[in-house]
Amino acid sequence: MIEEILKTIEHYQKIIIIRHQNPDPDAIGSQIGLKTILQEAFPNKKIYAAGIDLAVLDWIGKMDQISTATYQDALVIAVDTANSPRIDNNGDYQKADKIIKIDHHPNVDAFGDINWVDESYSSCAEMIYTLADELEPLKVSRETAFSLYSGVVGDTNRFLYGETDYRTLRIAAELAKTGIDISKIALHEDEMSLQVARLEAYILDNFKITDSGFGYIIIRKPELDKFHLNDGELDHAVPLIGRINTINNWIVVSEKVPNHFRVNLRSKNVAINGVAEKFGGGGHPLASGVYVGSMDEVNALIKDMDALNK
């Protein structure tokens, strides 16, 4: 599979790397890391990382702003994206000549012409490392390692999550060996703005927990607006409820636009991606997401999540 990916990359002069909406460190790290790998191996090719910039993740890397026309005759590589509706691209990627999908989520949508999907990886960044580690002339430089290590640390929550295994730690060690400042990356991943700190205080003061150990918070637009959050900052608060020892699974519901709810689903042990898929979303067994369009759907989702523990 990865040999076919390399041959396809070698064939195209123009390559555009895309990822999912509301990107996290793994999405950005995989994008920027792969872009750097390809630029260093093929300096004469045009390589772009496309998508919306998030100020909270600028420390990993910034996106290239390209036109719709750029996608003509291009190879698109989608990283860390389970299904096509989640692509941060407004459909421009469909104009590409060929699409490669590299992902570690359940393969619910094989939207690529070539699909390298492996759920055994705890992050997509590890897959990008594997691609470069096993195939000449690709290499992992210190600059690349910074991006990829950021992705590994982000998607494992600094090696906390259950998907972390021997391979995760081995790859992290190889990336650290390049001389990157792993303490700096950890501090970036851990720090928060004052408005996020206030949001976390609000969540702890207002979340609810059921008898089954399901926790949830619904933050309606008037409350959310009070925190003046930048794009991507709310994600920092999503793991918070799960730190409570009586919580088994939990959701954070946020209403940025009236009657348009983003739901982040998390769990310590029971799989919750089936609930996300039922409502049109998806993700990992223990970390998923979905958008729903009414409080009726939010309440139905709450009921389903609560029932998982019974």
Short mmCIF file of C-alpha atoms in Angstrom, two decimals:
data_model
loop_
_atom_site.label_atom_id
_atom_site.label_comp_id
_atom_site.label_asym_id
_atom_site.label_seq_id
_atom_site.Cartn_x
_atom_site.Cartn_y
_atom_site.Cartn_z
CA MET A 1 0.00 0.00 0.00
CA ILE A 2 2.61 2.60 1.00
CA GLU A 3 4.70 1.74 -2.08
CA GLU A 4 1.68 2.59 -4.24
CA ILE A 5 1.30 5.88 -2.38
CA LEU A 6 4.93 6.80 -3.09
CA LYS A 7 4.63 5.92 -6.78
CA THR A 8 1.55 8.09 -7.04
CA ILE A 9 3.30 11.00 -5.29
CA GLU A 10 6.25 10.67 -7.67
CA HIS A 11 3.87 10.89 -10.65
CA TYR A 12 2.33 14.27 -9.76
CA GLN A 13 3.93 17.69 -9.93
CA LYS A 14 1.29 19.39 -7.79
CA ILE A 15 0.21 17.94 -4.42
CA ILE A 16 -2.34 19.38 -2.00
CA ILE A 17 -2.60 18.01 1.55
CA ILE A 18 -5.95 18.50 3.31
CA ARG A 19 -7.50 17.45 6.64
CA HIS A 20 -10.69 17.57 8.69
CA GLN A 21 -12.71 20.53 9.95
CA ASN A 22 -12.00 21.84 13.46
CA PRO A 23 -8.45 20.50 13.25
CA ASP A 24 -6.53 19.21 16.24
CA PRO A 25 -2.73 18.89 16.64
CA ASP A 26 -2.73 15.51 14.88
CA ALA A 27 -4.51 16.89 11.81
CA ILE A 28 -2.24 19.95 11.55
CA GLY A 29 0.88 18.02 12.54
CA SER A 30 0.22 15.32 9.94
CA GLN A 31 -0.42 17.95 7.27
CA ILE A 32 2.63 20.08 7.97
CA GLY A 33 4.82 17.05 8.60
CA LEU A 34 3.88 15.40 5.30
CA LYS A 35 4.29 18.69 3.43
CA THR A 36 7.82 19.10 4.83
CA ILE A 37 8.73 15.49 4.02
CA LEU A 38 7.62 15.88 0.40
CA GLN A 39 9.24 19.30 -0.04
CA GLU A 40 12.57 17.97 1.18
CA ALA A 41 12.38 14.85 -1.01
CA PHE A 42 10.98 16.56 -4.13
CA PRO A 43 12.08 20.23 -4.11
CA ASN A 44 10.81 20.82 -7.64
CA LYS A 45 7.22 19.82 -6.87
CA LYS A 46 4.53 22.26 -5.73
CA ILE A 47 3.35 21.10 -2.29
CA TYR A 48 0.52 22.80 -0.39
CA ALA A 49 -1.16 22.30 2.99
CA ALA A 50 -4.67 23.68 2.60
CA GLY A 51 -7.39 24.61 5.08
CA ILE A 52 -8.50 27.23 7.56
CA ASP A 53 -5.80 28.58 9.87
CA LEU A 54 -6.41 28.29 13.61
CA ALA A 55 -4.48 30.77 15.73
CA VAL A 56 -4.31 28.28 18.63
CA LEU A 57 -2.36 25.83 16.44
CA ASP A 58 -0.15 28.28 14.52
CA TRP A 59 2.78 27.05 16.59
CA ILE A 60 2.70 23.81 14.57
CA GLY A 61 2.43 25.48 11.18
CA LYS A 62 0.32 27.71 8.95
CA MET A 63 -1.84 26.76 6.00
CA ASP A 64 -1.35 27.76 2.37
CA GLN A 65 -4.17 29.85 0.89
CA ILE A 66 -4.84 28.46 -2.59
CA SER A 67 -7.55 28.96 -5.20
CA THR A 68 -10.10 26.43 -6.40
CA ALA A 69 -8.27 26.31 -9.73
CA THR A 70 -5.15 24.97 -7.99
CA TYR A 71 -6.88 21.62 -7.53
CA GLN A 72 -7.07 20.99 -11.27
CA ASP A 73 -4.65 18.18 -12.27
CA ALA A 74 -3.45 17.89 -8.68
CA LEU A 75 -2.97 14.96 -6.35
CA VAL A 76 -4.87 15.46 -3.10
CA ILE A 77 -3.79 13.66 0.07
CA ALA A 78 -6.39 13.75 2.86
CA VAL A 79 -4.94 13.03 6.30
CA ASP A 80 -6.67 12.23 9.60
CA THR A 81 -10.17 12.43 8.07
CA ALA A 82 -12.67 9.60 8.47
CA ASN A 83 -15.35 10.73 6.03
CA SER A 84 -15.75 13.21 3.20
CA PRO A 85 -18.33 15.51 4.90
CA ARG A 86 -15.69 16.35 7.55
CA ILE A 87 -13.10 17.56 5.01
CA ASP A 88 -12.18 21.22 5.53
CA ASN A 89 -12.29 22.10 1.86
CA ASN A 90 -15.75 23.19 0.61
CA GLY A 91 -15.66 20.38 -1.92
CA ASP A 92 -12.72 21.75 -3.92
CA TYR A 93 -10.81 18.50 -3.41
CA GLN A 94 -13.25 16.76 -5.77
CA LYS A 95 -11.68 18.68 -8.66
CA ALA A 96 -8.36 16.88 -8.10
CA ASP A 97 -7.10 14.26 -10.52
CA LYS A 98 -6.56 11.67 -7.77
CA ILE A 99 -7.17 11.40 -4.03
CA ILE A 100 -5.19 9.49 -1.42
CA LYS A 101 -6.69 8.95 2.04
CA ILE A 102 -4.33 8.35 4.99
CA ASP A 103 -6.23 7.86 8.23
CA HIS A 104 -6.41 5.96 11.53
CA HIS A 105 -10.16 6.21 12.18
CA PRO A 106 -12.67 3.45 11.36
CA ASN A 107 -12.96 3.30 7.56
CA VAL A 108 -16.60 4.34 7.27
CA ASP A 109 -16.01 6.24 4.01
CA ALA A 110 -13.33 5.07 1.61
CA PHE A 111 -13.46 8.32 -0.36
CA GLY A 112 -9.94 8.06 -1.77
CA ASP A 113 -8.78 6.42 -4.98
CA ILE A 114 -6.10 4.97 -2.70
CA ASN A 115 -7.07 4.36 0.94
CA TRP A 116 -4.44 3.61 3.56
CA VAL A 117 -6.50 3.26 6.73
CA ASP A 118 -5.14 1.53 9.82
CA GLU A 119 -7.03 1.81 13.12
CA SER A 120 -4.14 0.27 15.05
CA TYR A 121 -2.27 3.59 14.96
CA SER A 122 -3.01 5.97 17.82
CA SER A 123 -2.42 8.99 15.58
CA CYS A 124 -2.20 9.80 11.90
CA ALA A 125 1.17 11.44 12.56
CA GLU A 126 2.57 7.97 13.33
CA MET A 127 1.40 6.79 9.90
CA ILE A 128 3.15 9.73 8.23
CA TYR A 129 6.32 8.85 10.16
CA THR A 130 6.02 5.22 9.00
CA LEU A 131 5.64 6.34 5.38
CA ALA A 132 8.86 8.39 5.56
CA ASP A 133 10.75 5.85 7.65
CA GLU A 134 10.15 2.94 5.29
CA LEU A 135 10.39 4.54 1.84
CA GLU A 136 13.32 6.18 0.07
CA PRO A 137 13.84 9.04 -0.72
CA LEU A 138 11.53 10.20 2.07
CA LYS A 139 13.16 11.21 5.35
CA VAL A 140 12.19 12.64 8.73
CA SER A 141 14.12 15.83 9.41
CA ARG A 142 14.14 17.76 12.66
CA GLU A 143 11.56 20.19 11.23
CA THR A 144 9.30 17.31 10.24
CA ALA A 145 9.76 15.64 13.63
CA PHE A 146 8.48 18.75 15.45
CA SER A 147 5.18 18.61 13.53
CA LEU A 148 4.74 14.85 13.81
CA TYR A 149 5.61 14.67 17.51
CA SER A 150 3.03 17.41 18.12
CA GLY A 151 0.46 15.22 16.39
CA VAL A 152 1.37 12.11 18.39
CA VAL A 153 1.26 13.96 21.70
CA GLY A 154 -2.01 15.65 20.78
CA ASP A 155 -3.96 12.57 19.76
CA THR A 156 -2.75 10.46 22.68
CA ASN A 157 -3.28 13.34 25.14
CA ARG A 158 0.39 13.10 26.09
CA PHE A 159 0.30 9.28 26.01
CA LEU A 160 -2.72 9.05 28.35
CA TYR A 161 -5.20 7.30 26.05
CA GLY A 162 -5.56 3.54 25.73
CA GLU A 163 -4.51 3.47 22.05
CA THR A 164 -0.97 4.34 23.15
CA ASP A 165 1.25 1.27 22.68
CA TYR A 166 4.85 0.20 22.16
CA ARG A 167 4.87 1.48 18.57
CA THR A 168 3.58 4.88 19.69
CA LEU A 169 6.39 5.25 22.21
CA ARG A 170 9.01 3.93 19.78
CA ILE A 171 8.00 6.43 17.10
CA ALA A 172 7.87 9.24 19.67
CA ALA A 173 11.38 8.31 20.77
CA GLU A 174 12.66 8.32 17.18
CA LEU A 175 11.13 11.76 16.63
CA ALA A 176 12.66 13.02 19.89
CA LYS A 177 16.07 11.72 18.78
CA THR A 178 16.16 14.37 16.04
CA GLY A 179 16.75 16.98 18.73
CA ILE A 180 13.34 18.64 18.89
CA ASP A 181 12.34 20.40 22.10
CA ILE A 182 9.74 17.94 23.43
CA SER A 183 9.22 20.02 26.57
CA LYS A 184 8.26 23.02 24.44
CA ILE A 185 5.72 20.91 22.56
CA ALA A 186 4.25 19.56 25.81
CA LEU A 187 3.90 23.08 27.17
CA HIS A 188 2.13 24.21 23.98
CA GLU A 189 -0.27 21.29 24.29
CA ASP A 190 -0.94 22.02 27.97
CA GLU A 191 -1.27 25.79 28.07
CA MET A 192 -4.60 27.61 27.86
CA SER A 193 -5.84 31.16 27.55
CA LEU A 194 -7.60 32.97 30.38
CA GLN A 195 -10.93 32.60 28.57
CA VAL A 196 -10.49 28.82 28.35
CA ALA A 197 -9.67 28.69 32.07
CA ARG A 198 -12.93 30.53 32.78
CA LEU A 199 -14.80 28.14 30.47
CA GLU A 200 -13.41 25.16 32.36
CA ALA A 201 -14.54 26.71 35.64
CA TYR A 202 -18.03 27.15 34.15
CA ILE A 203 -18.10 23.52 32.97
CA LEU A 204 -17.11 22.17 36.38
CA ASP A 205 -19.76 24.32 38.02
CA ASN A 206 -22.57 23.37 35.63
CA PHE A 207 -22.07 19.87 34.20
CA LYS A 208 -24.50 17.10 35.09
CA ILE A 209 -23.83 13.46 35.90
CA THR A 210 -26.31 10.59 35.74
CA ASP A 211 -26.53 7.56 38.00
CA SER A 212 -24.77 5.51 35.32
CA GLY A 213 -21.67 7.68 35.35
CA PHE A 214 -22.46 9.66 32.19
CA GLY A 215 -21.50 13.33 32.36
CA TYR A 216 -22.60 16.14 30.08
CA ILE A 217 -22.66 19.89 29.66
CA ILE A 218 -24.77 21.89 27.20
CA ILE A 219 -23.39 25.37 26.51
CA ARG A 220 -25.99 27.42 24.64
CA LYS A 221 -24.92 30.31 22.43
CA PRO A 222 -25.63 33.16 24.92
CA GLU A 223 -23.37 31.50 27.50
CA LEU A 224 -20.71 30.47 24.98
CA ASP A 225 -20.47 34.02 23.62
CA LYS A 226 -19.53 35.32 27.08
CA PHE A 227 -16.18 33.52 26.92
CA HIS A 228 -15.03 35.15 23.65
CA LEU A 229 -13.26 31.96 22.57
CA ASN A 230 -11.03 31.80 19.53
CA ASP A 231 -11.65 29.02 17.02
CA GLY A 232 -10.34 25.74 18.40
CA GLU A 233 -10.07 26.85 22.03
CA LEU A 234 -13.15 25.00 23.22
CA ASP A 235 -11.46 21.71 22.30
CA HIS A 236 -9.01 22.24 25.15
CA ALA A 237 -11.85 21.87 27.66
CA VAL A 238 -13.37 18.69 26.19
CA PRO A 239 -11.30 16.19 28.28
CA LEU A 240 -12.03 18.03 31.55
CA ILE A 241 -15.15 16.16 32.71
CA GLY A 242 -13.43 12.82 32.14
CA ARG A 243 -10.85 13.60 34.82
CA ILE A 244 -13.53 13.01 37.45
CA ASN A 245 -13.20 9.45 38.77
CA THR A 246 -16.93 8.67 38.78
CA ILE A 247 -17.36 9.57 35.10
CA ASN A 248 -17.41 6.72 32.56
CA ASN A 249 -18.33 8.62 29.41
CA TRP A 250 -19.22 12.22 28.67
CA ILE A 251 -20.15 14.82 26.07
CA VAL A 252 -19.59 18.53 25.63
CA VAL A 253 -22.34 20.23 23.61
CA SER A 254 -21.70 23.73 22.27
CA GLU A 255 -23.99 26.01 20.28
CA LYS A 256 -21.82 28.46 18.33
CA VAL A 257 -24.60 29.11 15.79
CA PRO A 258 -28.28 29.09 16.86
CA ASN A 259 -29.76 25.58 16.67
CA HIS A 260 -26.50 24.11 15.34
CA PHE A 261 -24.86 22.00 18.04
CA ARG A 262 -21.38 20.56 18.01
CA VAL A 263 -21.15 17.47 20.22
CA ASN A 264 -17.80 16.07 21.39
CA LEU A 265 -18.21 12.50 22.67
CA ARG A 266 -15.63 10.86 24.92
CA SER A 267 -15.37 7.63 26.92
CA LYS A 268 -12.94 5.82 29.20
CA ASN A 269 -13.94 2.28 28.29
CA VAL A 270 -17.21 1.76 26.38
CA ALA A 271 -17.24 2.47 22.61
CA ILE A 272 -19.18 5.62 21.73
CA ASN A 273 -18.46 6.02 17.99
CA GLY A 274 -21.63 4.03 17.19
CA VAL A 275 -23.69 6.76 18.86
CA ALA A 276 -21.87 9.43 16.88
CA GLU A 277 -22.46 7.54 13.63
CA LYS A 278 -26.16 7.16 14.42
CA PHE A 279 -26.48 10.96 14.41
CA GLY A 280 -24.31 11.47 11.31
CA GLY A 281 -20.87 11.82 12.87
CA GLY A 282 -18.04 9.42 13.63
CA GLY A 283 -14.56 8.97 15.01
CA HIS A 284 -12.68 6.66 17.35
CA PRO A 285 -14.31 4.18 19.74
CA LEU A 286 -13.41 6.42 22.69
CA ALA A 287 -13.37 9.85 21.02
CA SER A 288 -15.91 10.95 18.43
CA GLY A 289 -17.82 13.99 17.23
CA VAL A 290 -21.02 15.02 15.50
CA TYR A 291 -23.08 18.07 14.59
CA VAL A 292 -26.84 18.02 15.22
CA GLY A 293 -29.52 20.55 14.36
CA SER A 294 -31.91 20.61 17.31
CA MET A 295 -32.22 20.20 21.06
CA ASP A 296 -34.43 17.17 20.41
CA GLU A 297 -31.43 15.46 18.78
CA VAL A 298 -29.16 16.58 21.62
CA ASN A 299 -31.53 15.05 24.16
CA ALA A 300 -31.82 11.83 22.15
CA LEU A 301 -28.02 11.61 21.99
CA ILE A 302 -27.77 12.18 25.75
CA LYS A 303 -30.22 9.32 26.29
CA ASP A 304 -28.20 6.98 24.07
CA MET A 305 -24.91 7.86 25.76
CA ASP A 306 -26.41 7.30 29.21
CA ALA A 307 -27.79 3.91 28.11
CA LEU A 308 -24.31 2.69 27.14
CA ASN A 309 -23.41 2.34 30.82
CA LYS A 310 -26.45 0.27 31.78
#
